[in-house]
PDB file of C-alpha atoms in Angstrom:
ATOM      1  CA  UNK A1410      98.142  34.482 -90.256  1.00 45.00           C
ATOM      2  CA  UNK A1411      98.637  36.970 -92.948  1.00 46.00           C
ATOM      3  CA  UNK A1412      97.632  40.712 -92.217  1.00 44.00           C
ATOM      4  CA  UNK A1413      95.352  40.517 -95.075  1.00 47.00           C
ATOM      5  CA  UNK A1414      92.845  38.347 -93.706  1.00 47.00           C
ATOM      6  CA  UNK A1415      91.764  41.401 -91.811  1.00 45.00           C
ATOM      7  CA  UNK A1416      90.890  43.927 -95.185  1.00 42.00           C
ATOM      8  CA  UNK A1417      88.412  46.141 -92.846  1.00 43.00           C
ATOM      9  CA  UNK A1418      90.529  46.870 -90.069  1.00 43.00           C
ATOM     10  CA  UNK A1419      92.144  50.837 -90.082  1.00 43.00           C
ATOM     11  CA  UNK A1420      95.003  51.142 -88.382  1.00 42.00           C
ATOM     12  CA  UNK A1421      96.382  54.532 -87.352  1.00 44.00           C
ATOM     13  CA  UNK A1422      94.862  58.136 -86.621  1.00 40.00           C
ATOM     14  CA  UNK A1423      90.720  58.642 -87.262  1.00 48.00           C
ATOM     15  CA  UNK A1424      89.239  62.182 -87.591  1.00 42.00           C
ATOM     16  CA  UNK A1425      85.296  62.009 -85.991  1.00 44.00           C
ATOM     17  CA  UNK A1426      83.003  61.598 -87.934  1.00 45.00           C
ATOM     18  CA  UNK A1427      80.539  64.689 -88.132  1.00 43.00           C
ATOM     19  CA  UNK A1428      77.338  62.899 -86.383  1.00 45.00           C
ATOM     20  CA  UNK A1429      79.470  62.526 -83.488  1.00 45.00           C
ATOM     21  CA  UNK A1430      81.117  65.697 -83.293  1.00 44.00           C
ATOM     22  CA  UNK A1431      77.582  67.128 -82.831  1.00 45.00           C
ATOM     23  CA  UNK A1432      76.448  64.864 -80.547  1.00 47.00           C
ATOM     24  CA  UNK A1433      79.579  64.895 -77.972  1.00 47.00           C
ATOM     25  CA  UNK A1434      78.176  68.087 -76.584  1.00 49.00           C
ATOM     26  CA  UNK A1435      75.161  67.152 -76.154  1.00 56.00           C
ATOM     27  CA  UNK A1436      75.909  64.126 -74.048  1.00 79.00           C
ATOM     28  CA  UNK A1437      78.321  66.078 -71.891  1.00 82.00           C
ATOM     29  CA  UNK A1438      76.285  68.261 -70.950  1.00 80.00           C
ATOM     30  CA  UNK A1439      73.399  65.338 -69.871  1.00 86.00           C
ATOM     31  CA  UNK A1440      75.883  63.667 -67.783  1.00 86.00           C
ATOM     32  CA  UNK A1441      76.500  67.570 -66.314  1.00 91.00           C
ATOM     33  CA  UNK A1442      72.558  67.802 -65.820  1.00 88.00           C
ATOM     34  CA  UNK A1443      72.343  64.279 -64.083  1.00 90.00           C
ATOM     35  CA  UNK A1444      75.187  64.502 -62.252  1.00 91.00           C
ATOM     36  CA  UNK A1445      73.972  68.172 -60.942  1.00 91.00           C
ATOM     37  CA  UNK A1446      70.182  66.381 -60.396  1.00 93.00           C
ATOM     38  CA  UNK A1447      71.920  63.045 -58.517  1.00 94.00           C
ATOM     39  CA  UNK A1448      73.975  65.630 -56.270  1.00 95.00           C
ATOM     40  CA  UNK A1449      70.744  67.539 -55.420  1.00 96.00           C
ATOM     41  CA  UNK A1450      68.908  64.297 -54.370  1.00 97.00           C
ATOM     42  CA  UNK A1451      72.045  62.955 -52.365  1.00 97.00           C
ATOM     43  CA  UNK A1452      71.898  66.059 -50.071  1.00 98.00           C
ATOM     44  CA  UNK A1453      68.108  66.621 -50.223  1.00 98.00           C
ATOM     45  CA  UNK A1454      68.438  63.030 -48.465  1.00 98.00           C
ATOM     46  CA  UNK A1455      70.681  63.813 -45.927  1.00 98.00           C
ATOM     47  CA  UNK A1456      69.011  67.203 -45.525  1.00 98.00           C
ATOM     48  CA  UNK A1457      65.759  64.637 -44.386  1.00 98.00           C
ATOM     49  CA  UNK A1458      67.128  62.185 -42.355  1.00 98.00           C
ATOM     50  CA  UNK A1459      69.449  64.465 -40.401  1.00 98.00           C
ATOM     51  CA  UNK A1460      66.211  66.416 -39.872  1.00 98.00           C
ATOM     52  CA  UNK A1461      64.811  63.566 -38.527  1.00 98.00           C
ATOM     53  CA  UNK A1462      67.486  63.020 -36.325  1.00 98.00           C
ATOM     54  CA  UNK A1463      67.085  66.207 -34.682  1.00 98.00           C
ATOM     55  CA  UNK A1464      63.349  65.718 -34.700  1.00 98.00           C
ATOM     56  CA  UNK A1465      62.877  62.552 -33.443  1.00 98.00           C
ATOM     57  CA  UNK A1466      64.825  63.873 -30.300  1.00 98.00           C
ATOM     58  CA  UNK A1467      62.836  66.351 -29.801  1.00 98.00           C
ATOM     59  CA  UNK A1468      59.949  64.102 -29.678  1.00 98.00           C
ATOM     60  CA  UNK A1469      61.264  61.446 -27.447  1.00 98.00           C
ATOM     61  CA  UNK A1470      62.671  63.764 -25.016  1.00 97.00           C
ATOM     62  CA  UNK A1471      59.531  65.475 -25.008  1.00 98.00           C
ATOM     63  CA  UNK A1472      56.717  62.239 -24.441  1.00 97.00           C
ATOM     64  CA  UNK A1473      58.946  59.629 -23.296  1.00 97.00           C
ATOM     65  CA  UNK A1474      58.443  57.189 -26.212  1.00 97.00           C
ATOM     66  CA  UNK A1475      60.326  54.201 -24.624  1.00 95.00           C
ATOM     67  CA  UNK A1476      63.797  54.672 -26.642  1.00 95.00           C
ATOM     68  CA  UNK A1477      66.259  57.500 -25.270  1.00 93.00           C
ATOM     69  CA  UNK A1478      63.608  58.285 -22.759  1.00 95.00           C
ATOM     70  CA  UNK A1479      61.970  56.041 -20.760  1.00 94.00           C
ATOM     71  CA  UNK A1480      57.572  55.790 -20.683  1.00 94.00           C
ATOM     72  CA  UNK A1481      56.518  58.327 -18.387  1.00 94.00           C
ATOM     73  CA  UNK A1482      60.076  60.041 -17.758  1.00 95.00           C
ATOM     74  CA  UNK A1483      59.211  62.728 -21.135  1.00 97.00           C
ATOM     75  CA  UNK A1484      59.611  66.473 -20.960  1.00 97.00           C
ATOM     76  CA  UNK A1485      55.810  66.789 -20.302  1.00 97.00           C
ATOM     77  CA  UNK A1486      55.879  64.305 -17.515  1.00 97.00           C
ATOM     78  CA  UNK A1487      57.994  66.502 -15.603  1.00 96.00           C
ATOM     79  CA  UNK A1488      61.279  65.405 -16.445  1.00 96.00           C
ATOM     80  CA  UNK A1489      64.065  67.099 -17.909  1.00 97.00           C
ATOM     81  CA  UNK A1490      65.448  66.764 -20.821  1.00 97.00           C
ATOM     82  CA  UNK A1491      68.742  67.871 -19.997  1.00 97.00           C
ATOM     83  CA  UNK A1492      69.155  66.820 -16.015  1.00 96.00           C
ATOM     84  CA  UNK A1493      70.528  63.189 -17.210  1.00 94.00           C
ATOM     85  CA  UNK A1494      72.966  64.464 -19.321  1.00 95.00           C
ATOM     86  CA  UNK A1495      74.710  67.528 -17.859  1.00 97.00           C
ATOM     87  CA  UNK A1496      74.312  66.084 -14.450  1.00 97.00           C
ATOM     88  CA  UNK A1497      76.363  62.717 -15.541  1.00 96.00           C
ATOM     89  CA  UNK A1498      78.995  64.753 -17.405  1.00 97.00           C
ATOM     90  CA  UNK A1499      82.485  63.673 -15.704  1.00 97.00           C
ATOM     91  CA  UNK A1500      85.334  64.851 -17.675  1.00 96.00           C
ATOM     92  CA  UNK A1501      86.310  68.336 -19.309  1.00 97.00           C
ATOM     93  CA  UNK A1502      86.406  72.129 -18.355  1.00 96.00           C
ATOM     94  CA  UNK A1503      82.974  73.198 -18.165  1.00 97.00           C
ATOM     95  CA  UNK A1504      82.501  69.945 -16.091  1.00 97.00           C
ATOM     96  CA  UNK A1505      81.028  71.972 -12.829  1.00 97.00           C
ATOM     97  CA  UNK A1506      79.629  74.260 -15.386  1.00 98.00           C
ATOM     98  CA  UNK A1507      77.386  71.869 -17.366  1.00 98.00           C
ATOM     99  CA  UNK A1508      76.358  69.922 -13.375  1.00 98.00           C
ATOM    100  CA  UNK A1509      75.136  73.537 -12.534  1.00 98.00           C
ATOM    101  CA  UNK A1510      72.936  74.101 -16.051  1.00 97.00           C
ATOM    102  CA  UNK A1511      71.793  70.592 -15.503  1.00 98.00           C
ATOM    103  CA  UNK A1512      68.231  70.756 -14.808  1.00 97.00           C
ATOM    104  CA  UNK A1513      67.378  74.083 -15.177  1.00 98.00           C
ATOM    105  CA  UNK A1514      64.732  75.631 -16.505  1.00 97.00           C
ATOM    106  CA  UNK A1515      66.184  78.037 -19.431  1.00 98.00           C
ATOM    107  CA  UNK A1516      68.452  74.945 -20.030  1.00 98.00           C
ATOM    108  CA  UNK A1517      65.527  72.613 -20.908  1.00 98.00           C
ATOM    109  CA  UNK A1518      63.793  75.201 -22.934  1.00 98.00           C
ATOM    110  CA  UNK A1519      66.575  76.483 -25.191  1.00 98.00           C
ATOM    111  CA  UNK A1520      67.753  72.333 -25.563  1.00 98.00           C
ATOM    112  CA  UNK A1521      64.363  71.746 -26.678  1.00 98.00           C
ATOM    113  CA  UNK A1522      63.091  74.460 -29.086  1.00 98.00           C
ATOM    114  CA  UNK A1523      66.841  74.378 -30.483  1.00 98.00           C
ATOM    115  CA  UNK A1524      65.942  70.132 -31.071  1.00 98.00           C
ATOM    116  CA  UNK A1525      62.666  71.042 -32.836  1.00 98.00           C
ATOM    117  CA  UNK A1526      63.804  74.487 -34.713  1.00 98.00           C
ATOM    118  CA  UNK A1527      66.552  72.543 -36.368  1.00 98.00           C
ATOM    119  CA  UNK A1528      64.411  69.645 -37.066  1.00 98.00           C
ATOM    120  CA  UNK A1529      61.617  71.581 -39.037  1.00 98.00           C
ATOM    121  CA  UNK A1530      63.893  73.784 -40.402  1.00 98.00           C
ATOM    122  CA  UNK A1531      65.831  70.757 -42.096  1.00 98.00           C
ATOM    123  CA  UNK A1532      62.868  68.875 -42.667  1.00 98.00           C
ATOM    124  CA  UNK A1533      60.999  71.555 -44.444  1.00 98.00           C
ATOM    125  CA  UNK A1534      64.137  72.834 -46.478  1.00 98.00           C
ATOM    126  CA  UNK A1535      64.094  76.138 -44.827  1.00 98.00           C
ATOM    127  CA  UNK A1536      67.037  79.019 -42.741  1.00 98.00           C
ATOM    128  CA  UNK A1537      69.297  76.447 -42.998  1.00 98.00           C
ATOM    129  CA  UNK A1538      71.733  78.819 -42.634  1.00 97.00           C
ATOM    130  CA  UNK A1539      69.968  79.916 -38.932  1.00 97.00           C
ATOM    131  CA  UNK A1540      69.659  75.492 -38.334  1.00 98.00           C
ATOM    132  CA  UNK A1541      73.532  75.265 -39.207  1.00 98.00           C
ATOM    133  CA  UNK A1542      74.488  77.881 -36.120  1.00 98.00           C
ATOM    134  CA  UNK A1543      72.373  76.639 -33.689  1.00 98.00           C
ATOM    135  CA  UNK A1544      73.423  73.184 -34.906  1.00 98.00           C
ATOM    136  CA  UNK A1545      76.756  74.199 -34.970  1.00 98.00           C
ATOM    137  CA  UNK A1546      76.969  75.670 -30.995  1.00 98.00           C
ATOM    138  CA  UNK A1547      74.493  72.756 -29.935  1.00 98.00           C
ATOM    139  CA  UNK A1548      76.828  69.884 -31.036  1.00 98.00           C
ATOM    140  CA  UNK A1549      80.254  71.827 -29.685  1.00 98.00           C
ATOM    141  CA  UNK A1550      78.561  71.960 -26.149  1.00 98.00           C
ATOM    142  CA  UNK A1551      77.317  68.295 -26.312  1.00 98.00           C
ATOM    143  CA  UNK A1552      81.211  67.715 -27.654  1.00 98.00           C
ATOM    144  CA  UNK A1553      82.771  69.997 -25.022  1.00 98.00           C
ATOM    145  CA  UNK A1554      80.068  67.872 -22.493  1.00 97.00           C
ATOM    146  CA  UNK A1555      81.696  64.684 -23.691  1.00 97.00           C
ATOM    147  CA  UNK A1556      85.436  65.715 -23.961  1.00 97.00           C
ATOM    148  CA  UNK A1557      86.830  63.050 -26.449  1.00 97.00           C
ATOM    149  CA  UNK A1558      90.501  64.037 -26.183  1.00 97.00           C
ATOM    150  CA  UNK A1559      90.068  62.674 -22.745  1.00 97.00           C
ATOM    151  CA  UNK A1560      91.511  59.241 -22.049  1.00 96.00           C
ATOM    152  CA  UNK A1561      90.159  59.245 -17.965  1.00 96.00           C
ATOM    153  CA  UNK A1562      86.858  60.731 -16.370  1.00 96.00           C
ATOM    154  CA  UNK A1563      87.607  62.840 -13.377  1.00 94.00           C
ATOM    155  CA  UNK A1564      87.067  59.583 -11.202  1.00 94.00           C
ATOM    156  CA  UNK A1565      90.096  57.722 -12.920  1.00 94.00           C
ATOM    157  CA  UNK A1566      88.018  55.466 -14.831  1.00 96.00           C
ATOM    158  CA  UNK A1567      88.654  54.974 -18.536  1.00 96.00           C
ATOM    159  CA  UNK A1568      86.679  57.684 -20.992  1.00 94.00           C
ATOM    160  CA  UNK A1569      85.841  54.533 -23.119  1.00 94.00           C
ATOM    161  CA  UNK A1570      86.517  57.343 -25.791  1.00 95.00           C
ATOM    162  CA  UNK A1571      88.198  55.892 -29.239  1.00 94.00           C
ATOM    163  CA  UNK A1572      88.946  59.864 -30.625  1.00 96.00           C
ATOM    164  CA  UNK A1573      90.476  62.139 -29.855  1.00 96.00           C
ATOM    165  CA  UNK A1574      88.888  64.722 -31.975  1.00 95.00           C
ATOM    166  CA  UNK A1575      86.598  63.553 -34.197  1.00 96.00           C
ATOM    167  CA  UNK A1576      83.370  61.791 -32.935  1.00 96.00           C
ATOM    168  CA  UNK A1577      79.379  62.195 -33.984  1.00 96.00           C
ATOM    169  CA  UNK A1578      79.013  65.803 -32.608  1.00 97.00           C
ATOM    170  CA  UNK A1579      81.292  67.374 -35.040  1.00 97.00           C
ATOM    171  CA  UNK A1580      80.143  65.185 -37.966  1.00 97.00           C
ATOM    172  CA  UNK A1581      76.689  66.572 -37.619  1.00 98.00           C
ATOM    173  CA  UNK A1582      77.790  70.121 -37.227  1.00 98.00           C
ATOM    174  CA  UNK A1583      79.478  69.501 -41.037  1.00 98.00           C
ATOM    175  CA  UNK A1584      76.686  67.972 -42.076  1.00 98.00           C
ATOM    176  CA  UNK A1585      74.615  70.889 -41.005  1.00 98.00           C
ATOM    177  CA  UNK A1586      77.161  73.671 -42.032  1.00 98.00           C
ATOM    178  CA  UNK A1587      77.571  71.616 -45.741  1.00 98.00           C
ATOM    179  CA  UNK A1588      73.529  71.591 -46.182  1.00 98.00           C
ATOM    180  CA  UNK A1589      73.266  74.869 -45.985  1.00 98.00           C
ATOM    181  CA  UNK A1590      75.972  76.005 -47.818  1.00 97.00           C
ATOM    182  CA  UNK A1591      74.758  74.135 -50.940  1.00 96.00           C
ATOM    183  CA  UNK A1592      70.831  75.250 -50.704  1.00 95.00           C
ATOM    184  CA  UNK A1593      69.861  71.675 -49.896  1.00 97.00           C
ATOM    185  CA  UNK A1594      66.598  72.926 -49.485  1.00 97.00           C
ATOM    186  CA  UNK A1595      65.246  73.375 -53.136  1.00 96.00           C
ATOM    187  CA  UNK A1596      65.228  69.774 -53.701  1.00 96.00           C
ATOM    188  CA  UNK A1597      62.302  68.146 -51.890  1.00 96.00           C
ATOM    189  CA  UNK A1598      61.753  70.875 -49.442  1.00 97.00           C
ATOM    190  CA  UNK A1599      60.350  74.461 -49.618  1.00 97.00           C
ATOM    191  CA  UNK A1600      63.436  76.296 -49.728  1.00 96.00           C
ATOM    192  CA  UNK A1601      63.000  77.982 -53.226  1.00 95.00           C
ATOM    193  CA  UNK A1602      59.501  79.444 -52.434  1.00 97.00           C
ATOM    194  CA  UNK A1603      60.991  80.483 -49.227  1.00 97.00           C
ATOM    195  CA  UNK A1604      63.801  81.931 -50.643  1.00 96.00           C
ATOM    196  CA  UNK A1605      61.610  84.010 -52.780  1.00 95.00           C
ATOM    197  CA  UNK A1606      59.608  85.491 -50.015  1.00 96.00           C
ATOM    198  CA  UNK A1607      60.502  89.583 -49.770  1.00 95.00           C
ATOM    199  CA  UNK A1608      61.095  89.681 -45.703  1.00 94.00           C
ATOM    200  CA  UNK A1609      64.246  86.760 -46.795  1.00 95.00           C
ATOM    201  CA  UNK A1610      65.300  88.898 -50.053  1.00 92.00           C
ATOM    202  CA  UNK A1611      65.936  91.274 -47.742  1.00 94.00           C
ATOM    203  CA  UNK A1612      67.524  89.149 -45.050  1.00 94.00           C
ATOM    204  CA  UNK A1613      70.016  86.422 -46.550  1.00 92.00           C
ATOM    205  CA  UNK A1614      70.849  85.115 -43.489  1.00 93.00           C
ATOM    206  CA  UNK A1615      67.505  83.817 -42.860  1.00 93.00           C
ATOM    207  CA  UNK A1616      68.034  81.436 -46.242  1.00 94.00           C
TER     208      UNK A1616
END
């Protein structure tokens, strides 16, 4: 086939024309927009349901709604929300520690108003930055609690842990510390009009 059949076809080096030169620009800086829009969304999302996480806690610990705790076992039934699980820790350095905070009464309260001050807070889009710390100390206790680098409980018996580092505990504390440091509350939450309230102007920390 001869190259001549093809008389429309340019081969070689094009200059743009001037339509698109003026458009390129344009379209960049949509795909920056909806990129910047699809980011806000992801991590107003994860700002919701980690919220939830926290929240839901809270609320099972505190009327026994059948799933962590049992019916009739909640927080306002008597029980305590932290007796189960710093009485059955096994393994670790604050072992005796945690067996002695088990139960208590200051133990129960901070667990439980740090569980529902971190769920708001994330749910509502607001002091993230106050949500990451507690966050942050609540899930290195529950970590320190659980000792993953252990292979054996104090007994002998297998750890059944599969890290030795990383497990749930420090992924939420990232989670938490990574919401706040991108404002994840602006984006379905009420983190700009609380941002723009005078006592936070003058306190950043409580962003």
């Amino acid at each position: 086939m001869a190259l001549h059949d093809h008389p429309h076809r340019h081969l070689g080096f094009r200059f743009p024309s001037p339509g698109r030169t003026s458009t390129a620009p344009a379209s960049a800086g949509e795909a920056t927009a909806a990129a910047t829009a699809t980011r806000a969304y992801v991590f107003a999302g994860l700002r919701l349901l980690t919220g939830f996480v926290f929240l839901w806690a809270f609320l099972d610990k505190t009327f026994g709604l059948g799933y962590a705790t049992g019916s009739g076992r909640g927080w306002i039934d008597g029980g305590s929300p932290t007796k189960g699980f710093l009485g059955s820790v096994a393994v670790g350095p604050m072992e005796s520690t945690f067996h002695d905070w088990a139960g208590a009464a200051w133990a129960d309260w901070l667990f439980m108003l740090g569980l529902l001050g971190i769920g708001l807070a994330l749910i509502a889009g607001i002091g993230l930055r106050l949500a990451a710390v507690a966050g942050t100390v609540m899930m290195a206790l529950m970590w320190v609690a659980e000792w993953p680098p252990a292979k054996h409980l104090s007994d002998g018996s297998a750890s059944m842990s599969t890290n030795p580092f990383a497990d749930y505990h420090l992924v939420y504390a990232v989670v938490l510390i990574a919401l706040a440091a991108v404002g994840a509350g602006t984006t379905w939450g009420l983190g700009r009009a609380w941002a723009r309230l005078p006592f936070v102007g003058r306190n950043r920390w409580l962003l």
